[in-house]
Amino acid sequence: MQTAREFNFDGLVGPSHNYAGLSFGNVASFSNVKSASNPKQAALQGLAKMHALAVRGFAQALLPPQARPNFRLLRAIGFTGTDADVLARAYRESPVILACAYSASPMWTANAATVSPSSDTFDGRAHFTAANLNNKLHRADEHAQSTRTLRALFGDERHFAVHDALPSTPAFGDEGAANHTRLCASHGGKGVELFVYGRVEFDPSAPSPKKYPARQTLEASQAIARLHGLDAARTVFSSQNPDVIDQGVFHNDVIAVGNGNVLFYHEQAFHDESAVLAKLRTAMDGVGAVLDPVRVDTNLVSVADAVASYLFNSQLLTKSDGKMALVIPQECQENLAVARYLEQLVASGGPVDELIHFDLRQSMRNGGGPACLRLRVALTDVEAGAMHQGVIMTEALYATLVDWVGKYYRDQLEPKDLADPQLAIECQGALEELTRILGLPGLYDLT
Ligand code: SUG
């Protein structure tokens, strides 16, 4: 077994971070629609998390923002003329579609792709499949840039395979790593991959939510397992509890998170809790790991409190002493029930003995917590050396990016500002400089 580390690739928040209320089923996105955002603060909050975790010795990198506005989308639906004409007419005729073209959503990189480390796959390479995110117009085009970015970072085909997104049709609705977690004895050894889906396209009798959409299908999860060449004995598919989707749990990472042999989850997360635990135990037995379930009962934390605080949208990080830290948003400490639960969790002598909290309010107001902001990629030392190095968080990169944000980002953005042609020019200038900072010329397809 090779030594391996889990890198967290956080999404660098882009200069047009805004609140457009585009995600039906995501309570925070819906409740903050059309409020003013602060892109500068959003980017600095995200960078502060990356920096603090890198300083603590966790492997930390970033994924760059996507080009905004998405002129390809606007032109494809009939807005023509100069860039300024396109923006003015889109704002006049369909401000919501303009907001889609300006969406902040690529910052939540847990939705960029599903990742299987090399120790799990048939050909010993790390596999990535960009998520098609086809449930929402504002996210449905992200996969093109996500694929391009992942190929720029993980271009060495001796070690990495980056697959195109699944066909963009409801049967293959795929939201990436937000509905996927990996359990193992150690990151470098074989693992068990758990895929959680919200509905089954070709089985109308399977559980599905009534009110809000289920974004991930079983068919999509199965396709990814096939593409990545996962071993069936180490792959578990489980249905999310449709009732919690209807309470605002639009991705499974809003109600469960796994790391190492620990599954931290809410009692109501799964449609059939005992079946999923039994399957995980059997599969983990095959890789020499013993499941350590940390189950949170409804009488301690309700689903509503979990959704409001994002307790489960936390990062579980293994420290050098083998214990785990839970990275939480500060909303967890402001929610009485959750704060009380967390106090008891760290005192319980269980796997989690530390809480690290961050102010991520700008992201939280759009329904994105610490776990949404990062894509996990477990890499052996050789693989880590083979990926593009310019995105790894260092003191120097942090300082450069803080200056860059200071130079290009506004500290207030209201819905009407999306019509300002100057904003598009500022975004373009910022990304041009970013490609130089990160050493990624040609990252964006601006044709
Ligand atoms: O897809 N919000 C994102 C939040 C994604 C959170 N990711 C994970 N749970 N992994 C979404 O709903 C809101 C955009 C807006 O309304 O402006 C948005 O897209």
Short mmCIF file of C-alpha atoms and ligand atoms in Angstrom, two decimals:
data_model
loop_
_atom_site.label_atom_id
_atom_site.label_comp_id
_atom_site.label_asym_id
_atom_site.label_seq_id
_atom_site.Cartn_x
_atom_site.Cartn_y
_atom_site.Cartn_z
CA MET A 1 0.00 0.00 0.00
CA GLN A 2 1.30 3.45 -0.93
CA THR A 3 1.12 6.41 1.39
CA ALA A 4 -1.59 8.77 0.34
CA ARG A 5 -3.12 12.01 1.55
CA GLU A 6 -6.52 13.48 1.04
CA PHE A 7 -6.35 16.88 -0.67
CA ASN A 8 -9.25 19.25 -0.33
CA PHE A 9 -9.72 21.33 -3.47
CA ASP A 10 -11.76 24.31 -2.37
CA GLY A 11 -13.61 26.44 -4.88
CA LEU A 12 -12.16 29.91 -5.15
CA VAL A 13 -15.18 32.23 -5.03
CA GLY A 14 -15.54 34.24 -8.23
CA PRO A 15 -15.88 38.03 -8.57
CA SER A 16 -19.60 37.88 -9.38
CA HIS A 17 -20.73 36.00 -6.26
CA ASN A 18 -24.43 36.84 -5.92
CA TYR A 19 -27.74 35.67 -4.52
CA ALA A 20 -30.26 34.88 -7.22
CA GLY A 21 -32.58 32.33 -5.57
CA LEU A 22 -32.02 29.84 -8.35
CA SER A 23 -32.05 26.57 -6.41
CA PHE A 24 -35.57 25.34 -5.72
CA GLY A 25 -35.28 22.86 -2.84
CA ASN A 26 -32.29 24.67 -1.28
CA VAL A 27 -33.82 26.65 1.57
CA ALA A 28 -31.00 29.20 2.01
CA SER A 29 -30.79 29.99 -1.71
CA PHE A 30 -34.53 30.57 -1.80
CA SER A 31 -34.71 32.69 1.31
CA ASN A 32 -31.88 35.06 0.35
CA VAL A 33 -33.05 35.70 -3.18
CA LYS A 34 -32.16 39.14 -4.47
CA SER A 35 -30.35 40.27 -1.34
CA ALA A 36 -27.02 42.08 -1.80
CA SER A 37 -23.89 39.95 -1.69
CA ASN A 38 -20.30 40.85 -0.90
CA PRO A 39 -18.02 39.03 -3.38
CA LYS A 40 -14.83 40.33 -1.78
CA GLN A 41 -15.82 39.06 1.64
CA ALA A 42 -17.01 35.76 0.16
CA ALA A 43 -13.66 35.13 -1.52
CA LEU A 44 -11.70 36.14 1.57
CA GLN A 45 -13.81 33.90 3.81
CA GLY A 46 -13.12 30.95 1.51
CA LEU A 47 -9.41 31.75 1.30
CA ALA A 48 -9.20 32.07 5.09
CA LYS A 49 -10.54 28.52 5.46
CA MET A 50 -8.08 27.16 2.90
CA HIS A 51 -5.19 28.99 4.51
CA ALA A 52 -6.03 27.96 8.08
CA LEU A 53 -6.33 24.29 7.13
CA ALA A 54 -3.10 24.40 5.11
CA VAL A 55 -1.31 25.96 8.09
CA ARG A 56 -2.61 23.10 10.22
CA GLY A 57 -0.86 20.68 7.85
CA PHE A 58 -3.88 19.42 5.90
CA ALA A 59 -3.31 18.99 2.17
CA GLN A 60 -5.10 21.95 0.60
CA ALA A 61 -5.50 23.14 -2.96
CA LEU A 62 -8.06 25.10 -4.95
CA LEU A 63 -10.18 24.95 -8.06
CA PRO A 64 -10.39 28.26 -9.94
CA PRO A 65 -13.72 30.00 -10.54
CA GLN A 66 -15.54 29.67 -13.85
CA ALA A 67 -15.85 32.45 -16.42
CA ARG A 68 -18.82 34.70 -15.75
CA PRO A 69 -21.08 35.78 -17.28
CA ASN A 70 -21.63 32.66 -19.32
CA PHE A 71 -21.93 34.38 -22.71
CA ARG A 72 -22.12 30.99 -24.43
CA LEU A 73 -25.42 30.31 -22.66
CA LEU A 74 -26.81 33.78 -23.37
CA ARG A 75 -25.87 33.71 -27.05
CA ALA A 76 -27.15 30.14 -27.45
CA ILE A 77 -30.64 31.29 -26.48
CA GLY A 78 -30.80 34.19 -28.90
CA PHE A 79 -29.23 37.19 -27.19
CA THR A 80 -27.00 38.70 -29.86
CA GLY A 81 -24.82 41.72 -30.59
CA THR A 82 -21.91 43.06 -28.58
CA ASP A 83 -21.34 41.75 -25.07
CA ALA A 84 -22.99 44.92 -23.73
CA ASP A 85 -26.02 44.34 -26.02
CA VAL A 86 -26.33 40.76 -24.83
CA LEU A 87 -26.30 41.81 -21.18
CA ALA A 88 -28.75 44.69 -21.63
CA ARG A 89 -31.27 42.62 -23.54
CA ALA A 90 -31.00 39.62 -21.23
CA TYR A 91 -31.56 41.89 -18.23
CA ARG A 92 -34.57 43.49 -19.86
CA GLU A 93 -36.22 40.34 -21.15
CA SER A 94 -35.17 37.70 -18.62
CA PRO A 95 -33.23 38.87 -15.58
CA VAL A 96 -33.45 35.39 -14.08
CA ILE A 97 -31.62 33.87 -17.05
CA LEU A 98 -29.00 36.59 -16.79
CA ALA A 99 -28.60 35.60 -13.14
CA CYS A 100 -28.14 31.97 -14.24
CA ALA A 101 -25.35 33.10 -16.58
CA TYR A 102 -23.76 34.92 -13.66
CA SER A 103 -24.28 32.23 -11.05
CA ALA A 104 -21.86 31.87 -8.16
CA SER A 105 -22.46 28.14 -8.03
CA PRO A 106 -19.15 26.71 -9.37
CA MET A 107 -17.62 27.74 -6.02
CA TRP A 108 -19.25 24.62 -4.48
CA THR A 109 -16.71 22.19 -5.83
CA ALA A 110 -18.23 19.19 -4.04
CA ASN A 111 -20.54 19.31 -7.06
CA ALA A 112 -17.77 19.58 -9.65
CA ALA A 113 -17.12 15.84 -9.97
CA THR A 114 -17.10 12.42 -8.37
CA VAL A 115 -13.61 11.18 -7.58
CA SER A 116 -12.37 7.63 -7.06
CA PRO A 117 -8.80 7.29 -5.82
CA SER A 118 -6.42 4.97 -7.65
CA SER A 119 -6.60 2.26 -4.98
CA ASP A 120 -10.31 1.75 -5.76
CA THR A 121 -10.24 1.60 -9.57
CA PHE A 122 -9.69 -1.20 -12.08
CA ASP A 123 -6.68 0.41 -13.77
CA GLY A 124 -4.91 1.88 -10.75
CA ARG A 125 -5.50 5.46 -11.89
CA ALA A 126 -7.47 8.11 -10.04
CA HIS A 127 -10.76 8.64 -11.89
CA PHE A 128 -12.85 11.81 -12.09
CA THR A 129 -16.27 12.28 -13.68
CA ALA A 130 -17.50 15.85 -14.01
CA ALA A 131 -21.06 16.20 -12.69
CA ASN A 132 -23.68 17.23 -15.26
CA LEU A 133 -25.75 19.13 -12.63
CA ASN A 134 -28.63 18.97 -15.06
CA ASN A 135 -31.33 19.62 -12.48
CA LYS A 136 -30.79 23.39 -12.57
CA LEU A 137 -30.26 25.68 -15.53
CA HIS A 138 -27.70 27.81 -13.68
CA ARG A 139 -25.51 24.75 -13.00
CA ALA A 140 -26.10 22.66 -16.13
CA ASP A 141 -23.21 24.15 -18.08
CA GLU A 142 -20.60 23.93 -15.30
CA HIS A 143 -19.39 20.51 -16.38
CA ALA A 144 -17.70 21.85 -19.54
CA GLN A 145 -15.33 24.04 -17.54
CA SER A 146 -15.05 21.51 -14.69
CA THR A 147 -13.82 18.89 -17.16
CA ARG A 148 -11.41 21.37 -18.71
CA THR A 149 -10.09 22.44 -15.31
CA LEU A 150 -9.68 18.87 -14.06
CA ARG A 151 -7.81 17.95 -17.26
CA ALA A 152 -5.54 20.96 -16.78
CA LEU A 153 -4.73 19.87 -13.23
CA PHE A 154 -4.77 16.10 -13.69
CA GLY A 155 -3.55 15.84 -17.27
CA ASP A 156 -1.01 13.07 -16.73
CA GLU A 157 -2.84 10.07 -18.14
CA ARG A 158 -0.44 7.62 -16.53
CA HIS A 159 -2.02 8.53 -13.21
CA PHE A 160 -5.37 10.16 -13.92
CA ALA A 161 -8.51 9.66 -16.03
CA VAL A 162 -10.95 12.57 -16.34
CA HIS A 163 -14.29 11.50 -17.85
CA ASP A 164 -16.80 13.77 -19.52
CA ALA A 165 -20.05 14.32 -17.66
CA LEU A 166 -22.83 11.74 -18.06
CA PRO A 167 -25.49 12.42 -20.72
CA SER A 168 -27.40 15.54 -19.67
CA THR A 169 -30.84 14.09 -19.25
CA PRO A 170 -32.97 13.61 -16.12
CA ALA A 171 -32.29 9.85 -16.06
CA PHE A 172 -28.63 10.62 -15.36
CA GLY A 173 -29.01 13.54 -12.95
CA ASP A 174 -25.62 13.73 -11.25
CA GLU A 175 -24.46 16.14 -8.55
CA GLY A 176 -20.96 14.77 -8.02
CA ALA A 177 -19.22 14.18 -4.72
CA ALA A 178 -22.04 15.78 -2.71
CA ASN A 179 -23.80 12.42 -2.92
CA HIS A 180 -20.74 10.22 -2.58
CA THR A 181 -18.42 9.36 0.26
CA ARG A 182 -15.59 6.94 0.76
CA LEU A 183 -14.89 4.83 3.82
CA CYS A 184 -11.56 3.12 4.40
CA ALA A 185 -8.94 2.10 6.92
CA SER A 186 -6.44 4.53 5.39
CA HIS A 187 -6.53 6.85 2.36
CA GLY A 188 -3.87 4.82 0.50
CA GLY A 189 -5.61 1.46 0.96
CA LYS A 190 -8.67 0.09 -0.77
CA GLY A 191 -11.87 1.87 0.17
CA VAL A 192 -15.62 1.40 0.07
CA GLU A 193 -17.46 3.96 -2.03
CA LEU A 194 -20.95 4.92 -0.91
CA PHE A 195 -23.27 6.50 -3.49
CA VAL A 196 -26.50 8.05 -2.21
CA TYR A 197 -29.27 8.75 -4.71
CA GLY A 198 -32.59 10.56 -4.42
CA ARG A 199 -34.67 8.73 -7.03
CA VAL A 200 -34.65 5.91 -9.57
CA GLU A 201 -35.57 6.93 -13.10
CA PHE A 202 -36.72 3.50 -14.23
CA ASP A 203 -38.48 2.39 -11.06
CA PRO A 204 -41.44 4.62 -10.30
CA SER A 205 -42.19 2.59 -7.16
CA ALA A 206 -38.80 3.51 -5.60
CA PRO A 207 -38.90 6.19 -2.89
CA SER A 208 -38.78 9.76 -4.15
CA PRO A 209 -39.60 13.18 -2.69
CA LYS A 210 -42.99 14.85 -3.22
CA LYS A 211 -42.19 18.53 -2.90
CA TYR A 212 -38.60 19.22 -3.89
CA PRO A 213 -36.56 17.64 -6.69
CA ALA A 214 -34.27 14.68 -6.16
CA ARG A 215 -31.20 15.72 -8.09
CA GLN A 216 -29.25 12.43 -8.12
CA THR A 217 -30.45 9.23 -9.74
CA LEU A 218 -29.40 5.66 -9.06
CA GLU A 219 -28.71 5.28 -12.78
CA ALA A 220 -26.16 8.11 -12.64
CA SER A 221 -24.42 6.68 -9.58
CA GLN A 222 -24.20 3.26 -11.22
CA ALA A 223 -22.79 4.76 -14.41
CA ILE A 224 -20.03 6.48 -12.46
CA ALA A 225 -19.14 3.30 -10.60
CA ARG A 226 -18.86 1.58 -14.01
CA LEU A 227 -16.79 4.36 -15.59
CA HIS A 228 -14.39 4.34 -12.65
CA GLY A 229 -14.10 0.56 -12.71
CA LEU A 230 -15.08 0.11 -9.08
CA ASP A 231 -15.28 -3.33 -7.53
CA ALA A 232 -18.92 -4.26 -6.86
CA ALA A 233 -17.94 -5.80 -3.52
CA ARG A 234 -16.69 -2.40 -2.38
CA THR A 235 -19.45 -0.22 -3.78
CA VAL A 236 -22.68 0.54 -1.92
CA PHE A 237 -25.72 2.31 -3.39
CA SER A 238 -28.23 3.67 -0.95
CA SER A 239 -31.44 5.64 -1.23
CA GLN A 240 -31.61 8.97 0.53
CA ASN A 241 -34.67 9.42 2.75
CA PRO A 242 -37.08 11.29 0.43
CA ASP A 243 -38.75 12.98 3.42
CA VAL A 244 -35.56 14.86 4.25
CA ILE A 245 -35.15 16.03 0.64
CA ASP A 246 -38.58 17.58 1.13
CA GLN A 247 -37.23 19.36 4.23
CA GLY A 248 -34.37 21.01 2.35
CA VAL A 249 -31.70 18.28 2.22
CA PHE A 250 -31.04 18.77 -1.49
CA HIS A 251 -27.72 16.88 -1.37
CA ASN A 252 -26.78 14.01 0.91
CA ASP A 253 -23.81 16.02 2.23
CA VAL A 254 -26.33 18.23 4.03
CA ILE A 255 -27.16 15.27 6.30
CA ALA A 256 -24.17 12.89 6.32
CA VAL A 257 -20.40 12.90 5.91
CA GLY A 258 -17.84 10.10 6.00
CA ASN A 259 -14.09 9.96 6.50
CA GLY A 260 -11.78 7.05 7.29
CA ASN A 261 -13.96 4.47 9.02
CA VAL A 262 -16.37 7.07 10.45
CA LEU A 263 -19.82 7.80 9.09
CA PHE A 264 -21.30 10.88 10.77
CA TYR A 265 -24.99 11.02 9.91
CA HIS A 266 -28.45 12.00 11.03
CA GLU A 267 -30.86 9.28 12.08
CA GLN A 268 -33.20 10.26 9.22
CA ALA A 269 -30.57 10.52 6.46
CA PHE A 270 -31.22 7.19 4.72
CA HIS A 271 -34.34 5.49 3.48
CA ASP A 272 -33.23 2.24 5.14
CA GLU A 273 -30.64 2.98 7.79
CA SER A 274 -30.03 -0.58 8.96
CA ALA A 275 -29.62 -1.86 5.39
CA VAL A 276 -27.01 0.75 4.51
CA LEU A 277 -25.07 0.11 7.72
CA ALA A 278 -25.15 -3.63 7.12
CA LYS A 279 -23.91 -3.24 3.53
CA LEU A 280 -21.14 -0.89 4.61
CA ARG A 281 -20.03 -3.25 7.39
CA THR A 282 -19.77 -6.19 5.00
CA ALA A 283 -17.95 -4.19 2.34
CA MET A 284 -15.58 -2.61 4.85
CA ASP A 285 -14.79 -6.01 6.31
CA GLY A 286 -13.26 -6.80 2.92
CA VAL A 287 -10.80 -3.90 3.24
CA GLY A 288 -9.89 -4.50 6.87
CA ALA A 289 -11.87 -1.55 8.21
CA VAL A 290 -14.50 -1.51 10.94
CA LEU A 291 -17.32 0.97 10.50
CA ASP A 292 -17.61 3.53 13.29
CA PRO A 293 -21.07 5.08 12.89
CA VAL A 294 -21.69 8.38 14.67
CA ARG A 295 -25.45 8.68 14.55
CA VAL A 296 -27.24 11.85 15.58
CA ASP A 297 -30.75 11.30 16.92
CA THR A 298 -33.66 13.53 15.97
CA ASN A 299 -34.37 14.29 19.63
CA LEU A 300 -30.92 15.88 19.90
CA VAL A 301 -30.82 17.65 16.53
CA SER A 302 -33.92 17.96 14.35
CA VAL A 303 -33.69 17.87 10.55
CA ALA A 304 -34.65 21.56 10.56
CA ASP A 305 -31.72 22.37 12.88
CA ALA A 306 -29.38 20.28 10.71
CA VAL A 307 -30.48 22.21 7.61
CA ALA A 308 -30.27 25.60 9.35
CA SER A 309 -26.84 24.99 10.89
CA TYR A 310 -25.25 22.73 8.26
CA LEU A 311 -23.91 20.50 11.03
CA PHE A 312 -23.39 17.61 8.60
CA ASN A 313 -22.01 19.79 5.82
CA SER A 314 -18.83 19.71 7.81
CA GLN A 315 -15.42 18.37 6.90
CA LEU A 316 -14.17 15.43 8.90
CA LEU A 317 -10.40 15.61 8.74
CA THR A 318 -7.98 13.03 10.09
CA LYS A 319 -5.21 14.60 12.15
CA SER A 320 -1.67 13.30 12.54
CA ASP A 321 -2.58 11.68 15.88
CA GLY A 322 -5.36 9.67 14.19
CA LYS A 323 -8.18 11.63 15.82
CA MET A 324 -10.54 13.71 13.70
CA ALA A 325 -11.37 17.40 13.60
CA LEU A 326 -14.81 18.55 12.50
CA VAL A 327 -14.72 21.70 10.37
CA ILE A 328 -18.01 23.52 10.87
CA PRO A 329 -19.62 26.80 9.89
CA GLN A 330 -20.16 29.24 12.74
CA GLU A 331 -23.92 28.80 12.36
CA CYS A 332 -23.42 25.52 14.27
CA GLN A 333 -22.41 27.46 17.34
CA GLU A 334 -25.31 29.82 17.03
CA ASN A 335 -27.88 27.03 17.02
CA LEU A 336 -28.54 26.00 20.62
CA ALA A 337 -29.36 22.35 19.98
CA VAL A 338 -26.44 21.87 17.64
CA ALA A 339 -23.96 23.68 19.89
CA ARG A 340 -25.04 21.50 22.81
CA TYR A 341 -24.71 18.36 20.70
CA LEU A 342 -21.22 19.33 19.52
CA GLU A 343 -20.03 19.96 23.06
CA GLN A 344 -21.08 16.47 23.98
CA LEU A 345 -19.59 14.99 20.78
CA VAL A 346 -16.05 16.20 21.47
CA ALA A 347 -16.28 15.20 25.13
CA SER A 348 -17.58 11.71 24.33
CA GLY A 349 -14.22 10.06 23.72
CA GLY A 350 -15.30 9.15 20.18
CA PRO A 351 -13.36 9.76 16.97
CA VAL A 352 -13.96 13.55 16.87
CA ASP A 353 -12.03 15.48 19.49
CA GLU A 354 -11.80 18.96 17.99
CA LEU A 355 -14.05 21.55 16.34
CA ILE A 356 -12.66 24.07 13.88
CA HIS A 357 -15.18 26.71 12.96
CA PHE A 358 -15.19 29.29 10.19
CA ASP A 359 -17.24 32.30 9.20
CA LEU A 360 -18.52 31.27 5.77
CA ARG A 361 -21.66 33.35 5.88
CA GLN A 362 -21.43 34.57 2.31
CA SER A 363 -21.46 30.99 1.04
CA MET A 364 -23.95 29.78 3.64
CA ARG A 365 -26.51 32.33 2.45
CA ASN A 366 -26.62 30.42 -0.84
CA GLY A 367 -26.80 27.03 0.88
CA GLY A 368 -23.11 26.12 0.73
CA GLY A 369 -21.17 25.08 3.86
CA PRO A 370 -17.60 23.88 4.44
CA ALA A 371 -18.16 20.53 2.73
CA CYS A 372 -19.87 22.05 -0.32
CA LEU A 373 -16.86 24.24 -0.81
CA ARG A 374 -14.43 21.39 -1.29
CA LEU A 375 -13.75 18.44 -3.57
CA ARG A 376 -11.84 15.63 -1.90
CA VAL A 377 -9.09 13.93 -3.88
CA ALA A 378 -7.02 11.26 -2.15
CA LEU A 379 -3.64 11.08 -3.89
CA THR A 380 -0.53 8.98 -3.41
CA ASP A 381 2.69 10.94 -3.09
CA VAL A 382 3.58 10.11 -6.70
CA GLU A 383 0.16 11.30 -7.93
CA ALA A 384 0.38 14.46 -5.83
CA GLY A 385 3.70 15.17 -7.55
CA ALA A 386 2.16 14.54 -10.98
CA MET A 387 -0.70 17.01 -10.67
CA HIS A 388 -0.40 20.70 -11.51
CA GLN A 389 1.39 22.30 -8.55
CA GLY A 390 0.23 25.91 -9.01
CA VAL A 391 -3.08 25.34 -7.22
CA ILE A 392 -1.61 24.02 -3.97
CA MET A 393 -2.24 26.42 -1.10
CA THR A 394 0.95 27.95 0.27
CA GLU A 395 1.69 31.11 2.25
CA ALA A 396 2.85 32.79 -0.95
CA LEU A 397 -0.23 31.80 -2.96
CA TYR A 398 -2.51 32.89 -0.15
CA ALA A 399 -0.90 36.34 0.06
CA THR A 400 -1.02 36.75 -3.73
CA LEU A 401 -4.69 35.77 -3.90
CA VAL A 402 -5.68 38.09 -1.05
CA ASP A 403 -4.08 40.97 -3.01
CA TRP A 404 -5.73 39.81 -6.22
CA VAL A 405 -9.17 39.75 -4.56
CA GLY A 406 -8.52 43.21 -3.14
CA LYS A 407 -7.72 44.48 -6.61
CA TYR A 408 -10.62 43.03 -8.58
CA TYR A 409 -13.57 42.20 -6.33
CA ARG A 410 -16.45 44.49 -5.44
CA ASP A 411 -17.73 44.61 -1.89
CA GLN A 412 -21.36 44.79 -2.89
CA LEU A 413 -23.38 43.26 -5.67
CA GLU A 414 -27.11 43.71 -6.12
CA PRO A 415 -29.28 42.01 -8.75
CA LYS A 416 -29.34 45.16 -10.90
CA ASP A 417 -25.53 45.21 -11.02
CA LEU A 418 -25.57 42.11 -13.22
CA ALA A 419 -26.70 44.36 -16.08
CA ASP A 420 -23.60 46.55 -15.73
CA PRO A 421 -21.26 45.78 -18.66
CA GLN A 422 -18.33 46.93 -16.53
CA LEU A 423 -18.87 43.98 -14.18
CA ALA A 424 -18.30 41.55 -17.06
CA ILE A 425 -15.09 43.37 -17.99
CA GLU A 426 -13.88 43.26 -14.38
CA CYS A 427 -14.59 39.52 -14.14
CA GLN A 428 -12.67 38.86 -17.33
CA GLY A 429 -9.68 40.92 -16.17
CA ALA A 430 -9.63 39.10 -12.84
CA LEU A 431 -9.62 35.65 -14.43
CA GLU A 432 -6.94 36.60 -16.95
CA GLU A 433 -4.64 37.55 -14.12
CA LEU A 434 -5.62 34.45 -12.16
CA THR A 435 -4.48 32.15 -14.98
CA ARG A 436 -1.06 33.77 -14.70
CA ILE A 437 -1.00 33.47 -10.91
CA LEU A 438 -1.92 29.78 -11.02
CA GLY A 439 0.26 28.99 -14.05
CA LEU A 440 -2.71 27.79 -16.09
CA PRO A 441 -2.64 29.57 -19.47
CA GLY A 442 -5.58 28.61 -21.69
CA LEU A 443 -7.66 27.46 -18.72
CA TYR A 444 -10.73 29.23 -20.04
CA ASP A 445 -12.29 28.68 -23.44
CA LEU A 446 -13.26 32.24 -24.21
CA THR A 447 -14.25 31.64 -27.84
O1 SUG B 1 -26.63 23.68 -5.96
N1 SUG B 1 -26.61 26.86 -4.46
C1 SUG B 1 -26.00 25.56 -4.61
C2 SUG B 1 -25.41 25.08 -3.30
C3 SUG B 1 -24.58 23.86 -3.49
C4 SUG B 1 -24.20 23.22 -2.20
N2 SUG B 1 -23.40 22.08 -2.44
C5 SUG B 1 -23.40 20.94 -1.70
N3 SUG B 1 -24.35 20.66 -0.84
N4 SUG B 1 -22.46 20.11 -1.90
C6 SUG B 1 -27.02 24.53 -5.15
O2 SUG B 1 -28.18 24.58 -4.72
C7 SUG B 1 -27.62 28.92 -5.24
C8 SUG B 1 -27.37 29.93 -6.32
C9 SUG B 1 -28.30 31.11 -6.21
O3 SUG B 1 -29.43 30.91 -5.78
O4 SUG B 1 -27.86 32.22 -6.56
C10 SUG B 1 -26.95 27.59 -5.52
O5 SUG B 1 -26.76 27.23 -6.66
#
